[in-house]
Coordinates of C-alpha atoms and ligand atoms in Angstrom, one line a residue:
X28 CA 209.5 77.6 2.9
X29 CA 207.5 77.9 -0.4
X30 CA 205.4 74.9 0.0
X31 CA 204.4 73.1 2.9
X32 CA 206.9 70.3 4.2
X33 CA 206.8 66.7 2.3
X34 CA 203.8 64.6 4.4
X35 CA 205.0 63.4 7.9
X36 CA 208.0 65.4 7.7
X37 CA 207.0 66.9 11.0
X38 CA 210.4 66.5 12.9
X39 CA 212.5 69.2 13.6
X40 CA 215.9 68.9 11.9
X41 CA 218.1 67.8 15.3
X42 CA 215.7 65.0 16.1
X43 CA 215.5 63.7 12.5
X44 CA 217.3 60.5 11.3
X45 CA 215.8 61.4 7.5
X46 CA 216.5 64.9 5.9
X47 CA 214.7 65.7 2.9
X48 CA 215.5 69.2 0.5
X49 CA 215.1 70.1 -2.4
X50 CA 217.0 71.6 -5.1
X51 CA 215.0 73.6 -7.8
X52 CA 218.1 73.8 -10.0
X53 CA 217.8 72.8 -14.0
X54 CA 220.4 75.3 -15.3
X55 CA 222.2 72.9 -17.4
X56 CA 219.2 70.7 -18.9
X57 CA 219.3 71.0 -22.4
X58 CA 215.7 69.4 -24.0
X59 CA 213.4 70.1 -21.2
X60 CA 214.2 72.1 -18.6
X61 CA 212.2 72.4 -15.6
X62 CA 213.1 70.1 -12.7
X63 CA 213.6 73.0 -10.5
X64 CA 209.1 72.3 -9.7
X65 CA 209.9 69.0 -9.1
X66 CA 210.3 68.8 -5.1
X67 CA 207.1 71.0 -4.6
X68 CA 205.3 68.9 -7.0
X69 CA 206.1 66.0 -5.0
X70 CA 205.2 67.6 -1.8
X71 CA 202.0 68.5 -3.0
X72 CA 200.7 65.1 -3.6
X73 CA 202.9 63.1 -0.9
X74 CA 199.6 64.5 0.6
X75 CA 197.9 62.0 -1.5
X76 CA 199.1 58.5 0.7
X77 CA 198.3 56.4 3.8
X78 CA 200.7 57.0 6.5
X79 CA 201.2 53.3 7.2
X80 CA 203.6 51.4 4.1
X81 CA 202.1 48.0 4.7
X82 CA 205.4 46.7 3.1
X83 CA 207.7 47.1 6.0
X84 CA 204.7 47.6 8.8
X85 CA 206.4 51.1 9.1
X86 CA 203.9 54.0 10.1
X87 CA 206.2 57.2 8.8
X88 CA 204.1 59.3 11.4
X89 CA 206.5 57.7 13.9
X90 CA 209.5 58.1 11.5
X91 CA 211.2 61.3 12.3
X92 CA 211.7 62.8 9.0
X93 CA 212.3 66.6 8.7
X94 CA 212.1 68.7 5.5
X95 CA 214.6 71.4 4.9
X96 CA 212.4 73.1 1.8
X97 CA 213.9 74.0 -1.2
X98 CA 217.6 75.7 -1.0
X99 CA 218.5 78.7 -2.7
X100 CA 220.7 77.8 -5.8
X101 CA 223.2 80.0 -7.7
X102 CA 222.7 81.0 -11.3
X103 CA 226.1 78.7 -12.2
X104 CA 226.1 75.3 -12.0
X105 CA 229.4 75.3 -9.9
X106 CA 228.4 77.2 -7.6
X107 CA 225.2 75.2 -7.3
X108 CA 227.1 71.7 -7.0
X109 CA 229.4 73.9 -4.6
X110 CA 226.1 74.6 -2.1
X111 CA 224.6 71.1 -2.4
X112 CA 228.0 69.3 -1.4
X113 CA 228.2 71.5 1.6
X114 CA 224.7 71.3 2.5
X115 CA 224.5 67.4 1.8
X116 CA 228.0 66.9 3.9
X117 CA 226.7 68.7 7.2
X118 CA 223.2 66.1 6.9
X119 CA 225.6 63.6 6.7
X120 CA 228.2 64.4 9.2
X121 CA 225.6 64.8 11.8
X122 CA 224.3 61.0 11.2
X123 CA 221.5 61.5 9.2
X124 CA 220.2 60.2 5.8
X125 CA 219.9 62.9 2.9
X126 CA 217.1 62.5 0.3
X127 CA 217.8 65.3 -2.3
X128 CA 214.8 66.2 -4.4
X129 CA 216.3 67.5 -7.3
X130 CA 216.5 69.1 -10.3
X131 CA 218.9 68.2 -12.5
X132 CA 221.3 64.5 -12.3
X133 CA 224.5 66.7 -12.4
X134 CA 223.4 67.7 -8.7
X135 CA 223.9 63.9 -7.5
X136 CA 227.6 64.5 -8.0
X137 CA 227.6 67.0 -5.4
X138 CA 225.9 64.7 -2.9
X139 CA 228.4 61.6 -3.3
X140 CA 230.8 64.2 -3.0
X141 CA 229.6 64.5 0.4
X142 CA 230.6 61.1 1.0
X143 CA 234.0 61.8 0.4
X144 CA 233.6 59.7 -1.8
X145 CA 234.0 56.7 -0.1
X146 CA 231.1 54.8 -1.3
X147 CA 229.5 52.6 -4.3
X148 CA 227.1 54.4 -6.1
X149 CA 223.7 52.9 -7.9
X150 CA 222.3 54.7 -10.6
X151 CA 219.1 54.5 -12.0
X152 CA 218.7 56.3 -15.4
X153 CA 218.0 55.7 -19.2
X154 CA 220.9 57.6 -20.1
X155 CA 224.8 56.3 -19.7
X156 CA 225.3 60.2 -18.9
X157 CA 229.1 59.3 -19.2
X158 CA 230.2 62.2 -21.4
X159 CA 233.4 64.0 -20.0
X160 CA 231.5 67.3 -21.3
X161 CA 228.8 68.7 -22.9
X162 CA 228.0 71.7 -24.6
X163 CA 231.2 73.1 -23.0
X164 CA 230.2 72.4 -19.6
X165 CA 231.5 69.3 -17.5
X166 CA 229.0 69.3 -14.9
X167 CA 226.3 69.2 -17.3
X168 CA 223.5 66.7 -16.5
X169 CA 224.6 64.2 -19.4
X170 CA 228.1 64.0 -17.9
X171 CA 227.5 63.2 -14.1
X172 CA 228.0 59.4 -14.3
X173 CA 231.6 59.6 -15.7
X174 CA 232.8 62.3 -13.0
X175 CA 231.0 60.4 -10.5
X176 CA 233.3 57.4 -11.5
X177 CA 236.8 58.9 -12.4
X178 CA 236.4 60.7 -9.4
X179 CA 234.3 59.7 -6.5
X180 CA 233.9 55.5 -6.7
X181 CA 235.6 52.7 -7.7
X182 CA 232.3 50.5 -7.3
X183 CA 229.3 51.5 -10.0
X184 CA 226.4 50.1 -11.1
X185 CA 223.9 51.5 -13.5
X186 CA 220.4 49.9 -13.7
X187 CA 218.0 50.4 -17.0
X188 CA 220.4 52.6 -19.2
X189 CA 219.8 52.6 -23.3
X190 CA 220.5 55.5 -24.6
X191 CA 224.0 56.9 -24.9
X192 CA 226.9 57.8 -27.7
X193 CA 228.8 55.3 -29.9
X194 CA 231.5 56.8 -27.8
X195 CA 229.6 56.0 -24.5
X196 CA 229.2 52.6 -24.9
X197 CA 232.7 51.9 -26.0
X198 CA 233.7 53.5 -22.3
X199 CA 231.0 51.0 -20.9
X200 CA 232.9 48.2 -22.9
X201 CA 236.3 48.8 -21.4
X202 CA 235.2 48.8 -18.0
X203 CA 234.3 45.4 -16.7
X204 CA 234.8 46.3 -13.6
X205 CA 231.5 48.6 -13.9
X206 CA 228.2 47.2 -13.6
X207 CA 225.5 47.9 -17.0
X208 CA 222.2 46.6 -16.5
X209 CA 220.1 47.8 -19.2
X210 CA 216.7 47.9 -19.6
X211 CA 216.0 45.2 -21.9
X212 CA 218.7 43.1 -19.7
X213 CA 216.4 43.7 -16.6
X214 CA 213.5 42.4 -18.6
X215 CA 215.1 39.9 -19.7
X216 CA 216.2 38.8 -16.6
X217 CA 213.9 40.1 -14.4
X218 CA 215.3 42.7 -11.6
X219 CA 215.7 40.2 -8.6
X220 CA 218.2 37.8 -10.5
X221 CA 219.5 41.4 -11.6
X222 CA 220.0 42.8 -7.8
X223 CA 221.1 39.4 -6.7
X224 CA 224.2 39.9 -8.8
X225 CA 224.3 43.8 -7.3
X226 CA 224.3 43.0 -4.3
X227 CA 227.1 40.2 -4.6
X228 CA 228.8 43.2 -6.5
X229 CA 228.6 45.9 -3.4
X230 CA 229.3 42.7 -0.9
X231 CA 232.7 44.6 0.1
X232 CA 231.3 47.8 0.8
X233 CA 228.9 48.4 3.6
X234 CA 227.5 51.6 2.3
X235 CA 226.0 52.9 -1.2
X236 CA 224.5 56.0 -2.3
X237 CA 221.3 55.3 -4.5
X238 CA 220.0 58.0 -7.6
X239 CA 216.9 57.7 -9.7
X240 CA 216.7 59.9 -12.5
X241 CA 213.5 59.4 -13.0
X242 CA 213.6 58.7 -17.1
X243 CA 214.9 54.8 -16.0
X244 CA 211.3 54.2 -16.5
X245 CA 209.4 53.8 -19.2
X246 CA 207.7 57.2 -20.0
X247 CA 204.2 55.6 -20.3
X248 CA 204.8 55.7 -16.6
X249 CA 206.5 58.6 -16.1
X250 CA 205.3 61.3 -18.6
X251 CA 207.0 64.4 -16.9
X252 CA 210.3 64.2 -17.6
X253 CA 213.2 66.1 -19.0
X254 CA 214.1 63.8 -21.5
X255 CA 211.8 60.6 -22.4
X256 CA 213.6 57.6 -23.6
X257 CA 211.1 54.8 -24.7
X258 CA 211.5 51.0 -23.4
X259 CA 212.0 51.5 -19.8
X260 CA 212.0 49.9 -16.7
X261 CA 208.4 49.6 -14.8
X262 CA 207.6 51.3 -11.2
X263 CA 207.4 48.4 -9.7
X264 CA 211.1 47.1 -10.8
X265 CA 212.4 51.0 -9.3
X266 CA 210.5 49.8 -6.1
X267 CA 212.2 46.7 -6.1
X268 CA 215.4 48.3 -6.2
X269 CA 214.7 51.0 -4.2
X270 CA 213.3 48.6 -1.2
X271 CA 216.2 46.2 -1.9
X272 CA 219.2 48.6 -2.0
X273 CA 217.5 51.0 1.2
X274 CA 219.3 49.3 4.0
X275 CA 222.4 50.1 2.6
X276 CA 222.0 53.1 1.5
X277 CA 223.6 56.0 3.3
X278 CA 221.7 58.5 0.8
X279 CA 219.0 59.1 -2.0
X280 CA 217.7 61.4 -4.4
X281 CA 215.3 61.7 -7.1
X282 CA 216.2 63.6 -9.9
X283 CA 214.9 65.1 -13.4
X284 CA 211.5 64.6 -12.9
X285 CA 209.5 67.8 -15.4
X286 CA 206.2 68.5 -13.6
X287 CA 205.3 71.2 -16.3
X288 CA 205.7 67.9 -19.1
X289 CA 203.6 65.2 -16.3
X290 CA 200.1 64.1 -17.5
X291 CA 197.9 64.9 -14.1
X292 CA 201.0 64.3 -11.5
X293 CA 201.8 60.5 -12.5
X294 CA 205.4 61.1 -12.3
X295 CA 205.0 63.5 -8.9
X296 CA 202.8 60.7 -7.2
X297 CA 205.4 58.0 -8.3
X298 CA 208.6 60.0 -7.5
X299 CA 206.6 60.7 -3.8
X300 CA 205.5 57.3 -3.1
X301 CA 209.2 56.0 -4.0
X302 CA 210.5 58.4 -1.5
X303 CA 208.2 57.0 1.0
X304 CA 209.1 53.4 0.1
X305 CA 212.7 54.7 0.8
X306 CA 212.5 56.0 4.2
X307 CA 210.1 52.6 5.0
X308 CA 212.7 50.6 3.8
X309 CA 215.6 51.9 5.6
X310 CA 213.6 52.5 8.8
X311 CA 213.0 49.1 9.1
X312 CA 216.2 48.0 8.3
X313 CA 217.9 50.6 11.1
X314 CA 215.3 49.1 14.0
X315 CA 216.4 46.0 13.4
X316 CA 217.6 43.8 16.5
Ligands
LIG20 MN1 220.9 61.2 -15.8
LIG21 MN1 218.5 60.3 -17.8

């Protein structure tokens, strides 16, 4: 391993109920690249916190959490998205919750693939990404949401989008059955009346998969990021998701974060501390009666 593990990631992989890994791959990023530093950026600082998440009385010391390092990726994104699946799958099919540091969002396809796609999927992201290709490529990172839903889920919901093509939003239009939240709608609104109506929405499906590219918040928060999109969502709505959504999720990751672009690790520290809000939240909710 390159870095040291993520903080209180100290069990080893068969005891563990929480696998983290990351995968430094940004082949397909077209503005910024550089989300392949990302999950050794937020190991460094995961250094940074209290062990204890006062939220959830959960001391992650006693969590047993085990951290794979960072997987070797292929030069292609195929192959990459290949690796990942298989990887994600074998976390998965021995009972355990993946958290996927990424890289890029077109990775996140690969790890609801490992569900076999049998579950609803939550994204969190500033972008529709619901392009059926781009730049020749249809597993480029501005195209992951619309493969995720033609072929993996019937049950979607995207939380602080508002940025995508004319053609985007027309696709967004003529699927009702979808769930939009944008960002102004979650101001507007507020984010619990907003996962109130999410949570009636996944109320038939007892497990979700849960992605935060990171640009779903405002980039006065989040400086380090592939591409910046202005009038986010805040860290704290992301939290309140994040903790919501935990007990049913059955996996997480946190993608496109650009250390080489962050202003003194904000978006590191926040992408870490979310992480750590995620296994809290889940913990709690497995130890439950
Ligand atoms: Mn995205
Ligand atoms: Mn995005």
């Amino acid at each position: 391993m390159s870095h040291p593990a993520f903080a209180e990631a100290n069990a080893p992989y068969d005891e563990a109920r929480f696998v983290l890994y990351g995968i430094p791959f940004d082949g397909t990023s077209s503005f910024r690249a550089g989300s392949r530093w990302a999950p050794d950026a937020m190991r460094k600082v995961s250094y940074n916190f209290e062990a204890y998440v006062h939220d959830f009385g959960v001391d992650l010391e006693r969590v047993p959490i085990h951290d794979m390092g960072n997987c070797e990726t292929s030069v292609g994104v195929g192959d990459t998205l290949a690796e990942t699946c298989a990887l994600t799958k074998g976390i998965v099919n021995a009972g355990k919750v993946p958290i996927m540091m990424g890289g890029e969002h077109s990775l996140t396809y690969a790890c609801v693939e490992a569900f076999r796609g049998k579950v609803g999927v939550v994204v969190l992201d500033a972008h529709l990404d619901l392009r059926k290709e781009y730049r020749g490529a249809k597993h480029n990172h501005a195209c992951v949401s619309r493969h995720i839903i033609e072929e993996l889920t019937d049950r979607y919901v995207a939380l602080g989008v508002r940025s995508g093509t004319q053609e985007e939003w027309a696709f967004v239009r003529d699927h009702p059955e979808l769930k939009f939240y944008t960002a102004d709608d979650i101001c507007r609104r507020g984010i619990d009346a907003v996962l109130k109506e999410v949570d009636a929405y996944f109320s038939g499906c007892d497990r979700i998969y849960l992605s935060l590219d990171m640009d779903a918040v405002d980039p006065a928060y989040a400086p380090g990021l592939g591409t910046p999109e202005p009038f986010g969502i805040t860290p704290r709505d992301v939290r309140a998701v994040v903790g919501g959504l935990a007990p049913k999720a059955a996996g997480f990751d946190i993608v496109e974060i650009a250390p080489e672009y962050d202003c003194g690790e904000i978006t590191a520290v926040l992408g870490a501390k979310l992480i750590r809000y995620f296994i809290a939240a889940k913990w709690k909710s497995m130890n439950k009666g």
